mmCIF file with all atom_site columns, C-alpha atoms in Angstrom:
data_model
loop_
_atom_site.group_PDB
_atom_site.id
_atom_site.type_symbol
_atom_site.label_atom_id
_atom_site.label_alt_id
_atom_site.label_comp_id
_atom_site.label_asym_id
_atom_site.label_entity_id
_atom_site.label_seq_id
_atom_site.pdbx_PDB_ins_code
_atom_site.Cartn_x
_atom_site.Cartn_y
_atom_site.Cartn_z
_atom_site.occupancy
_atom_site.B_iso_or_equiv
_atom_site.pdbx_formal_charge
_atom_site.auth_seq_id
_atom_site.auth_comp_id
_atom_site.auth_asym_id
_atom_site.auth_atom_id
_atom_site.pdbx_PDB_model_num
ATOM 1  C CA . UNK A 1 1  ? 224.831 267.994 225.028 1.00 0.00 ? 12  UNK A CA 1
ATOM 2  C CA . UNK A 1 2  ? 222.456 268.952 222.465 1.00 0.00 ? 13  UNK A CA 1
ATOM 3  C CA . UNK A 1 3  ? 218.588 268.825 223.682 1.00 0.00 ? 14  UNK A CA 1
ATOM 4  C CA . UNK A 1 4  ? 216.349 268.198 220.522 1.00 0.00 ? 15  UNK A CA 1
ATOM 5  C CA . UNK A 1 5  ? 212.628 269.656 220.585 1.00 0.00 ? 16  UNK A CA 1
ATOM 6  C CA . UNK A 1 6  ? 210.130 267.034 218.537 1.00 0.00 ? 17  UNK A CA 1
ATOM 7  C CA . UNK A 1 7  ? 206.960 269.491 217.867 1.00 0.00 ? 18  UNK A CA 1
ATOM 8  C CA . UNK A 1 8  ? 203.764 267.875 218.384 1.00 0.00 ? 19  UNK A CA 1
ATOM 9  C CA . UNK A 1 9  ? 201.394 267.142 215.245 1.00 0.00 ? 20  UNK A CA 1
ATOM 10 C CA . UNK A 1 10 ? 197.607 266.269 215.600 1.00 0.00 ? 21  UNK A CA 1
ATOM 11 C CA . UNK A 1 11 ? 195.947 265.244 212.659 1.00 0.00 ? 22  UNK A CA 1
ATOM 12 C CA . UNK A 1 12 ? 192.370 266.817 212.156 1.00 0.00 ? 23  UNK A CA 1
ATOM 13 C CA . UNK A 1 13 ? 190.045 266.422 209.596 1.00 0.00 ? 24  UNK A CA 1
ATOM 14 C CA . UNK A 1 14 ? 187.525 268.328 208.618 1.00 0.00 ? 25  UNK A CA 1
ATOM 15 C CA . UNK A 1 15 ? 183.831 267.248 206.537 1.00 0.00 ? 26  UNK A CA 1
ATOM 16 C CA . UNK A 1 16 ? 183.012 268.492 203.457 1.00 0.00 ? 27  UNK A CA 1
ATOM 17 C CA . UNK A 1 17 ? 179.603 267.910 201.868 1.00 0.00 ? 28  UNK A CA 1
ATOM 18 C CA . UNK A 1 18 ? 178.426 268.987 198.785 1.00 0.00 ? 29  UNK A CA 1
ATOM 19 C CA . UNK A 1 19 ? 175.036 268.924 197.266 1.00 0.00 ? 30  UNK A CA 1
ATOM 20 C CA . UNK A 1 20 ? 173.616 269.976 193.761 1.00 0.00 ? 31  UNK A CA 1
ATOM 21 C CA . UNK A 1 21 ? 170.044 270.434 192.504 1.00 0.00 ? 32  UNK A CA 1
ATOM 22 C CA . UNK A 1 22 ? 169.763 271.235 188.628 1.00 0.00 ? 33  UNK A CA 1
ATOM 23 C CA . UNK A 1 23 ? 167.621 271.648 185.613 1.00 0.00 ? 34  UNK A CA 1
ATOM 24 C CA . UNK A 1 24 ? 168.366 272.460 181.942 1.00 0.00 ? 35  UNK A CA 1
ATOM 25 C CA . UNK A 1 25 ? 169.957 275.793 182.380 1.00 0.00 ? 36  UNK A CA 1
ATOM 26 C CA . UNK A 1 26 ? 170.624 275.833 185.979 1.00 0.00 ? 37  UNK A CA 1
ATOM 27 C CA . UNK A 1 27 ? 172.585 274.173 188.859 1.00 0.00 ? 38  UNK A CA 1
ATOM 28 C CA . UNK A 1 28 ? 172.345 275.003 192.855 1.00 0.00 ? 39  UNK A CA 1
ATOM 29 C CA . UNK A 1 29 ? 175.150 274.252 194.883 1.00 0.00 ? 40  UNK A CA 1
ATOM 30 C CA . UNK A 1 30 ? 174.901 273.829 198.414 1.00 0.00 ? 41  UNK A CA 1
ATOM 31 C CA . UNK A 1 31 ? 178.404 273.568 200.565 1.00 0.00 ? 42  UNK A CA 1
ATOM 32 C CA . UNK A 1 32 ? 178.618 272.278 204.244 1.00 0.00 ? 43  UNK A CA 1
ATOM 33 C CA . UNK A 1 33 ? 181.404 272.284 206.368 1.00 0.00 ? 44  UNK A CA 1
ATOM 34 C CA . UNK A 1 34 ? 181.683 270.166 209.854 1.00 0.00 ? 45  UNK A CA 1
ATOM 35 C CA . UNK A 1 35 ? 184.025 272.207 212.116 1.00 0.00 ? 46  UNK A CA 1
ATOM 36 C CA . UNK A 1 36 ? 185.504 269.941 215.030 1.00 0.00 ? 47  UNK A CA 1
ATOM 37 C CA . UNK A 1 37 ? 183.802 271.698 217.397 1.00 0.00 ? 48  UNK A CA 1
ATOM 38 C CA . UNK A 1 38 ? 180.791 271.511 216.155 1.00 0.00 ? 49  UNK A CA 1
ATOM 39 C CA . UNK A 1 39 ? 179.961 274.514 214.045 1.00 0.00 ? 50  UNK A CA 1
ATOM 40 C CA . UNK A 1 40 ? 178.741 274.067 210.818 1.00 0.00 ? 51  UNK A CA 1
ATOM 41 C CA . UNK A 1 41 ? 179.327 276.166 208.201 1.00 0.00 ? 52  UNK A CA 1
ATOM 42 C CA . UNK A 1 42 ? 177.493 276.882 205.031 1.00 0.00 ? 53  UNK A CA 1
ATOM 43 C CA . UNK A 1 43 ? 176.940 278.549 201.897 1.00 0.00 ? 54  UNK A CA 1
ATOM 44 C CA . UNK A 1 44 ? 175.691 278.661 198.312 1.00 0.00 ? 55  UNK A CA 1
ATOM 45 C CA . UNK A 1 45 ? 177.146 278.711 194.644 1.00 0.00 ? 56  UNK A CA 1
ATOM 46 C CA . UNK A 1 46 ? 175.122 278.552 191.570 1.00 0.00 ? 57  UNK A CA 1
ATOM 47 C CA . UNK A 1 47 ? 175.686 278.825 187.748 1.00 0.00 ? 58  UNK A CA 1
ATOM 48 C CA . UNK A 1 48 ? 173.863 279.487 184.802 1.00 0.00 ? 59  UNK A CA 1
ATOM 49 C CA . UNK A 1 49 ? 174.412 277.932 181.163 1.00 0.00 ? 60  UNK A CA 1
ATOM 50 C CA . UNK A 1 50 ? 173.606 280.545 177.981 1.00 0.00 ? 61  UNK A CA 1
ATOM 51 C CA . UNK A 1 51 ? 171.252 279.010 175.772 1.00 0.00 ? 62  UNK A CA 1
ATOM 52 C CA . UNK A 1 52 ? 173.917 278.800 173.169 1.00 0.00 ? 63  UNK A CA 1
ATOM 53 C CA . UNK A 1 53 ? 175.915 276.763 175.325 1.00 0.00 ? 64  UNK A CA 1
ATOM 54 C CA . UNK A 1 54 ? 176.191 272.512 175.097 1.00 0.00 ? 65  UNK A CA 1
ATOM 55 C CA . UNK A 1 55 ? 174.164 270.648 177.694 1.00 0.00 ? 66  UNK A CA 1
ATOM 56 C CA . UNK A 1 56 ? 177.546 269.932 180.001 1.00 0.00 ? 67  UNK A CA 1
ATOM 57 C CA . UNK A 1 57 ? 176.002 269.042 183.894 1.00 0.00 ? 68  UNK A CA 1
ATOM 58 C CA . UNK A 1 58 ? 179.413 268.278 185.234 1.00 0.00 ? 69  UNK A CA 1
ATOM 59 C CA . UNK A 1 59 ? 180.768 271.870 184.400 1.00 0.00 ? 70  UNK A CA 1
ATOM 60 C CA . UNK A 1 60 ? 177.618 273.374 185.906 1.00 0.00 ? 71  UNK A CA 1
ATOM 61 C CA . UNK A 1 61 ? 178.702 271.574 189.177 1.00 0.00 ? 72  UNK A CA 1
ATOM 62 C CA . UNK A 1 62 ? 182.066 272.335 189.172 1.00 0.00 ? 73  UNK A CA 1
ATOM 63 C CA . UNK A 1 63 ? 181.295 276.270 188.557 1.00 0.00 ? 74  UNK A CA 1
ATOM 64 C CA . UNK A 1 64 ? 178.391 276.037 191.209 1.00 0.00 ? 75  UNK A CA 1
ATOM 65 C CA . UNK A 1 65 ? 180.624 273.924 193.800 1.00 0.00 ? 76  UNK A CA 1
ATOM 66 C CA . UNK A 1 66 ? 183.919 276.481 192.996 1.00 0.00 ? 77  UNK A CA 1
ATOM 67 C CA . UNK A 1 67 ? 181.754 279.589 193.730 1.00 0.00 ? 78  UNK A CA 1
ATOM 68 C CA . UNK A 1 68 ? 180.157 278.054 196.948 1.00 0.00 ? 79  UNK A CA 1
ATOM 69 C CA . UNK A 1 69 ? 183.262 276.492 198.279 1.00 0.00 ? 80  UNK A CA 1
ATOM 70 C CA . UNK A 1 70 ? 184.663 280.526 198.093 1.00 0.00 ? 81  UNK A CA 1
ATOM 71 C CA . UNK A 1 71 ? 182.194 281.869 199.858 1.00 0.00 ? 82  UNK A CA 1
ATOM 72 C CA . UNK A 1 72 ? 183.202 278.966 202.719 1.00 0.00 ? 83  UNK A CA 1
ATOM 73 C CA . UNK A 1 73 ? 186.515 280.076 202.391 1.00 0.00 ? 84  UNK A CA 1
ATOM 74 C CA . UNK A 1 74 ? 185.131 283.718 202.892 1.00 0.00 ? 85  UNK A CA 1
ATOM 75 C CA . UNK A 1 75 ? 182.962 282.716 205.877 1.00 0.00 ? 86  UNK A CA 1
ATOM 76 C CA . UNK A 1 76 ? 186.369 280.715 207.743 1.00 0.00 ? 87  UNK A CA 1
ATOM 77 C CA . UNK A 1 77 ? 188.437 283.516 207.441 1.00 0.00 ? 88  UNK A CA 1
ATOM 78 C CA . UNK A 1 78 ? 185.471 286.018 208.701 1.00 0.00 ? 89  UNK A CA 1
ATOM 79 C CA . UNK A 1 79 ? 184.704 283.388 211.790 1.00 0.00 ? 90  UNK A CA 1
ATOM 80 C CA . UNK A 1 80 ? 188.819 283.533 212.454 1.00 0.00 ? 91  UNK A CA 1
ATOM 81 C CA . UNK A 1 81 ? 189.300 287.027 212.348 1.00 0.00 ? 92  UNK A CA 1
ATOM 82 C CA . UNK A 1 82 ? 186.174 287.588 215.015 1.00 0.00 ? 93  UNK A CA 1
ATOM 83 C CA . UNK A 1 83 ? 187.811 284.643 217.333 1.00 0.00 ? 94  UNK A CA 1
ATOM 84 C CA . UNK A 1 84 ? 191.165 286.143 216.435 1.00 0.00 ? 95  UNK A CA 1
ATOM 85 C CA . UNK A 1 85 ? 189.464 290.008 217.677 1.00 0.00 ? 96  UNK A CA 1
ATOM 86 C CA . UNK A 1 86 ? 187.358 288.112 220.294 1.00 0.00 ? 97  UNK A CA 1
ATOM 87 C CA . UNK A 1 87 ? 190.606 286.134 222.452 1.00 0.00 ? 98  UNK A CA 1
ATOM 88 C CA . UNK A 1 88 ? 193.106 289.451 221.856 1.00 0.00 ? 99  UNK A CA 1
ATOM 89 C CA . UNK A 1 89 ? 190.462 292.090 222.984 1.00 0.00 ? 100 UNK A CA 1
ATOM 90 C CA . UNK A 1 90 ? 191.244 294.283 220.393 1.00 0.00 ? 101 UNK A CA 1
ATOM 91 C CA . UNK A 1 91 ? 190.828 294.702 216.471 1.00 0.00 ? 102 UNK A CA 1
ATOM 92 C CA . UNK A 1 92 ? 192.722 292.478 214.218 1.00 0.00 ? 103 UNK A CA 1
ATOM 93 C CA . UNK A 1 93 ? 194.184 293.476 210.653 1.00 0.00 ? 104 UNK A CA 1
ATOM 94 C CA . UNK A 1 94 ? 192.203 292.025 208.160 1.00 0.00 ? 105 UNK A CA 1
ATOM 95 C CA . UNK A 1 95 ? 193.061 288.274 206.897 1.00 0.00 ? 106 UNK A CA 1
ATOM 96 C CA . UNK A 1 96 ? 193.451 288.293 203.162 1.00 0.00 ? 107 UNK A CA 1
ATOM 97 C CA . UNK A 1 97 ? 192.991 285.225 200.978 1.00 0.00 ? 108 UNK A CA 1
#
C-alpha cells in the first residue's frame, strides 16, 4: 500500500502601494509594502530627466518605482536574514539577490 503525502498550500498576499510626486525634470517614488503581520515596509526611488531629454512622465515613474521597489527587495531580504540570525541563534550566510 502506497501512502501519498498532499503538501499543504496557503495562499498569501501581500500589498503593494506606490506613490509618485513629480515636476518637469523630476519624479519621487515612494514604495509601501503591507507585511501580513503587520510590518510595513518602505522605501524611496527617484529619477532625474537631462534637459536634453523628451518630456516622457511615465518613464520617470517606471525608473523611480524600479529603483524604489529594489531597495524593498533590499530591505526583505535584510529583515529575513536578521529573523533568519534571530530564531537560529547564530549568524547566517548572507542572502544574495
Amino acid at each position: 500500500m502506497t501512502t501519498m503525502h498532499t503538501a499543504v498550500r496557503t495562499a498569501v498576499g501581500w500589498h503593494v502601494e506606490l506613490e509618485f510626486e513629480e515636476d518637469d525634470r523630476h519624479t519621487r517614488a515612494v514604495a509601501l509594502v503591507r507585511l501580513p503581520d503587520g510590518t510595513e515596509v518602505r522605501a524611496h526611488g527617484h529619477a532625474s530627466r537631462h534637459n536634453v531629454d523628451a518630456n516622457q512622465p511615465r518613464v520617470g515613474e517606471e525608473i523611480a518605482a524600479a529603483r524604489a521597489l529594489n531597495e524593498i527587495a533590499m530591505n526583505l531580504l535584510t529583515k529575513a536574514h536578521g529573523e533568519i540570525d534571530d530564531a537560529s541563534g547564530r549568524t547566517s550566510h548572507s542572502i544574495n539577490v
